Every structure is written in structure tokens, then in C-alpha cells.
CSV table of C-alpha atoms in Angstrom, one decimal:
chain,number,residue,atom,x,y,z
Q,1,UNK,CA,14.6,-4.0,-5.1
Q,2,UNK,CA,10.9,-3.2,-4.9
Q,3,UNK,CA,10.5,-4.5,-8.5
Q,4,UNK,CA,12.0,-7.8,-7.4
Q,5,UNK,CA,9.6,-8.0,-4.5
Q,6,UNK,CA,6.7,-7.2,-6.8
Q,7,UNK,CA,8.0,-10.1,-9.1
Q,8,UNK,CA,7.9,-12.5,-6.1
Q,9,UNK,CA,4.4,-11.5,-5.3
Q,10,UNK,CA,3.3,-11.8,-8.9
Q,11,UNK,CA,4.8,-15.4,-8.8
Q,12,UNK,CA,2.6,-16.1,-5.7
Q,13,UNK,CA,-0.5,-14.9,-7.5
Q,14,UNK,CA,0.1,-16.2,-11.0
Q,15,UNK,CA,2.2,-18.9,-12.6
Q,16,UNK,CA,5.9,-18.4,-13.4
Q,17,UNK,CA,5.6,-17.3,-17.0
Q,18,UNK,CA,3.1,-14.5,-16.2
Q,19,UNK,CA,5.2,-13.4,-13.2
Q,20,UNK,CA,8.4,-13.2,-15.4
Q,21,UNK,CA,6.7,-11.3,-18.2
Q,22,UNK,CA,5.0,-8.9,-15.6
Q,23,UNK,CA,8.3,-8.3,-13.8
Q,24,UNK,CA,10.2,-7.7,-17.1
Q,25,UNK,CA,7.6,-5.2,-18.2
Q,26,UNK,CA,7.8,-3.5,-14.8
Q,27,UNK,CA,11.6,-3.4,-14.9
Q,28,UNK,CA,11.7,-1.8,-18.3
Q,29,UNK,CA,8.8,0.6,-17.8
Q,30,UNK,CA,10.0,4.0,-19.0
Q,31,UNK,CA,8.3,6.1,-16.2
Q,32,UNK,CA,10.0,4.0,-13.5
Q,33,UNK,CA,13.4,4.1,-15.2
Q,34,UNK,CA,13.3,7.8,-15.9
Q,35,UNK,CA,12.0,8.9,-12.5
Q,36,UNK,CA,14.3,6.5,-10.6
Q,37,UNK,CA,17.4,8.2,-12.0
Q,38,UNK,CA,16.7,11.3,-10.0
Q,39,UNK,CA,15.5,11.9,-6.5
Q,40,UNK,CA,11.8,12.0,-7.0
Q,41,UNK,CA,9.0,10.5,-4.9
Q,42,UNK,CA,6.6,9.5,-7.8
Q,43,UNK,CA,8.4,6.1,-8.4
Q,44,UNK,CA,8.3,5.3,-4.7
Q,45,UNK,CA,4.6,6.1,-4.4
Q,46,UNK,CA,3.8,4.0,-7.5
Q,47,UNK,CA,5.8,1.0,-6.3
Q,48,UNK,CA,4.5,1.1,-2.8
Q,49,UNK,CA,0.9,1.4,-4.0
Q,50,UNK,CA,1.5,-1.5,-6.4
Q,51,UNK,CA,3.0,-3.6,-3.6
Q,52,UNK,CA,0.1,-2.7,-1.3
Q,53,UNK,CA,-2.3,-4.0,-3.9
Q,54,UNK,CA,-0.4,-7.2,-4.6
Q,55,UNK,CA,0.0,-8.0,-0.9
Q,56,UNK,CA,-3.7,-7.4,-0.3
Q,57,UNK,CA,-4.5,-9.8,-3.2
Q,58,UNK,CA,-2.1,-12.4,-1.8
Q,59,UNK,CA,-3.9,-12.1,1.5
Q,60,UNK,CA,-7.3,-12.5,-0.1
Q,61,UNK,CA,-6.1,-15.5,-2.1
Q,62,UNK,CA,-4.7,-17.3,1.0
Q,63,UNK,CA,-7.0,-19.1,3.4
Q,64,UNK,CA,-4.6,-19.7,6.3
Q,65,UNK,CA,-3.8,-17.5,9.2
Q,66,UNK,CA,-0.2,-17.0,8.1
Q,67,UNK,CA,-1.4,-14.8,5.3
Q,68,UNK,CA,-2.2,-12.0,7.8
Q,69,UNK,CA,1.4,-10.9,7.5
Q,70,UNK,CA,0.6,-10.0,3.9
Q,71,UNK,CA,-2.2,-7.8,5.1
Q,72,UNK,CA,0.0,-6.0,7.6
Q,73,UNK,CA,2.7,-5.6,5.0
Q,74,UNK,CA,0.1,-4.2,2.6
Q,75,UNK,CA,-0.9,-1.6,5.2
Q,76,UNK,CA,2.8,-0.7,5.8
Q,77,UNK,CA,3.4,-0.2,2.1
Q,78,UNK,CA,0.3,2.0,1.9
Q,79,UNK,CA,1.4,4.0,4.8
Q,80,UNK,CA,4.9,4.5,3.2
Q,81,UNK,CA,3.2,5.4,-0.1
Q,82,UNK,CA,1.1,8.1,1.8
Q,83,UNK,CA,4.2,9.4,3.4
Q,84,UNK,CA,6.1,9.8,0.1
Q,85,UNK,CA,3.2,11.6,-1.6
Q,86,UNK,CA,-0.2,12.5,-0.1
Q,87,UNK,CA,-2.0,11.8,-3.4
Q,88,UNK,CA,-1.6,8.1,-2.7
Q,89,UNK,CA,-4.6,8.5,-0.4
Q,90,UNK,CA,-6.8,8.2,-3.6
Q,91,UNK,CA,-6.1,4.4,-3.3
Q,92,UNK,CA,-8.6,4.4,-0.5
Q,93,UNK,CA,-11.4,5.2,-3.0
Q,94,UNK,CA,-10.4,2.1,-5.0
Q,95,UNK,CA,-10.4,-0.3,-2.1
Q,96,UNK,CA,-14.2,-0.6,-1.5
Q,97,UNK,CA,-14.8,-1.3,-5.2
Q,98,UNK,CA,-12.1,-4.0,-5.2
Q,99,UNK,CA,-13.4,-5.6,-2.0
Q,100,UNK,CA,-17.0,-5.7,-3.2
Q,101,UNK,CA,-16.0,-7.1,-6.5
Q,102,UNK,CA,-13.7,-9.7,-4.8
Q,103,UNK,CA,-16.4,-10.7,-2.3
Q,104,UNK,CA,-18.9,-11.5,-5.0
Q,105,UNK,CA,-16.3,-13.2,-7.2
Q,106,UNK,CA,-14.8,-15.5,-4.6
Q,107,UNK,CA,-17.7,-15.7,-2.1
Q,108,UNK,CA,-15.7,-14.4,0.9
Q,109,UNK,CA,-17.7,-13.7,4.0
Q,110,UNK,CA,-18.2,-10.1,5.0
Q,111,UNK,CA,-16.6,-10.7,8.4
Q,112,UNK,CA,-13.3,-11.6,6.9
Q,113,UNK,CA,-13.4,-8.4,4.7
Q,114,UNK,CA,-14.3,-6.2,7.7
Q,115,UNK,CA,-11.5,-7.7,9.9
Q,116,UNK,CA,-9.0,-7.3,7.1
Q,117,UNK,CA,-10.0,-3.6,6.6
Q,118,UNK,CA,-9.6,-2.9,10.3
Q,119,UNK,CA,-6.2,-4.7,10.5
Q,120,UNK,CA,-5.0,-3.0,7.3
Q,121,UNK,CA,-6.1,0.5,8.5
Q,122,UNK,CA,-4.5,-0.1,11.9
Q,123,UNK,CA,-1.2,-1.1,10.3
Q,124,UNK,CA,-1.3,1.9,7.9
Q,125,UNK,CA,-2.0,4.4,10.7
Q,126,UNK,CA,0.7,2.9,12.9
Q,127,UNK,CA,3.2,3.1,10.1
Q,128,UNK,CA,2.4,6.8,9.4
Q,129,UNK,CA,2.4,7.5,13.1
Q,130,UNK,CA,5.8,6.0,13.7
Q,131,UNK,CA,7.6,7.2,10.6
Q,132,UNK,CA,6.1,10.7,10.3
Q,133,UNK,CA,8.0,12.4,13.1
Q,134,UNK,CA,11.3,11.4,11.6
Q,135,UNK,CA,10.4,12.9,8.2
Q,136,UNK,CA,9.2,16.4,9.4
Q,137,UNK,CA,10.6,17.7,12.6
Q,138,UNK,CA,10.5,21.5,12.7
Q,139,UNK,CA,11.7,23.4,15.8
Q,140,UNK,CA,10.1,26.6,16.9
Q,141,UNK,CA,12.4,27.7,19.6
Q,142,UNK,CA,12.6,24.6,21.8
Q,143,UNK,CA,9.1,23.3,20.8
Q,144,UNK,CA,9.1,20.6,18.2
Q,145,UNK,CA,6.2,21.1,15.8
Q,146,UNK,CA,5.9,17.6,14.4
Q,147,UNK,CA,2.7,16.8,16.3
Q,148,UNK,CA,1.0,19.8,14.7
Q,149,UNK,CA,2.2,18.8,11.3
Q,150,UNK,CA,1.1,15.2,11.9
Q,151,UNK,CA,-2.5,16.3,12.7
Q,152,UNK,CA,-2.5,18.7,9.7
Q,153,UNK,CA,-1.3,16.0,7.3
Q,154,UNK,CA,-3.9,13.6,8.6
Q,155,UNK,CA,-6.6,16.2,7.8
Q,156,UNK,CA,-5.1,16.7,4.3
Q,157,UNK,CA,-5.0,13.0,3.7
Q,158,UNK,CA,-8.6,12.6,4.6
Q,159,UNK,CA,-9.5,15.6,2.5
Q,160,UNK,CA,-7.6,14.3,-0.6
């Protein structure tokens, strides 16, 4: 399903032939096929990061206000990628390089990039904050320890 969504986003960014070829290569990629046959989080992390990148690029390509939903969905995908595997946080190191390159390539004003980073970060943190307690709820007597785990994972995410 995530591969189909990636194909639709590729179609929005490129023409139909490139989107079909890219989606075909993504669908027959050996890593995704082998890892999706068993319960493993690497495929989810890879696909959520890929969707986050494609949605962010769809947002930057669009000039209207309706493309903000792409930015929010990109933040949600990144939040889900971080929840499946904390090493997805390395994507944060890639974002400034991509945004600086994109700003000089397409002549986008800094205010649009700053607003998009703030909205993307807010949607990512909201996704992690909402979904995290449902993933890891540990009881110590009658005291749920999920807030302590949430703070600890946030520190680990910033560290990684």
C-alpha cells in the first residue's frame, strides 16, 4: 500500500513514464520484498522516510496553500518512521542540505522554508506524542511508565 502511495506521489512530481518505472523498481526491490515477508521494522522505516521525502518535495513544488497538507503528511510519515526505528532520526541531518540546495535551485524565499520547517517539526512531534504511549506502556505497580519512556526516547532521538 505504501508503495502505491509512493507511486502516486512520484506521478505528481514527474511524468507518468518515470513514475511507472520508479514504482515498478520500488515494488520489485529485493530488500523491500525480503523484509516485508517477515515482521521487521526496516521496511516500514524505509518506506515512511521515502514518503516523507516525496511529500516534502511535493510541498516545495506546489505554490498554493492546499499543498500544506503535503507538509503535514510528511511530518506524520517522519514521526511514524522515528517510531518504528529511532535511526530514522538521521534524516534530520539530510534536511538542511536539501533545503539549502532547493532554495538556491528554485529561488524560494527563506520565510517559506522556515515556516515549512516549523510546521513539519510540529506535526512530527505531535505524531510521536500521540502514538508513542500506545506503543510502549509499561506498568510499575499502578504507575504507567510511558511518560518516562517518552522523555528517554526523545533524548535518544536527539542524540542519534
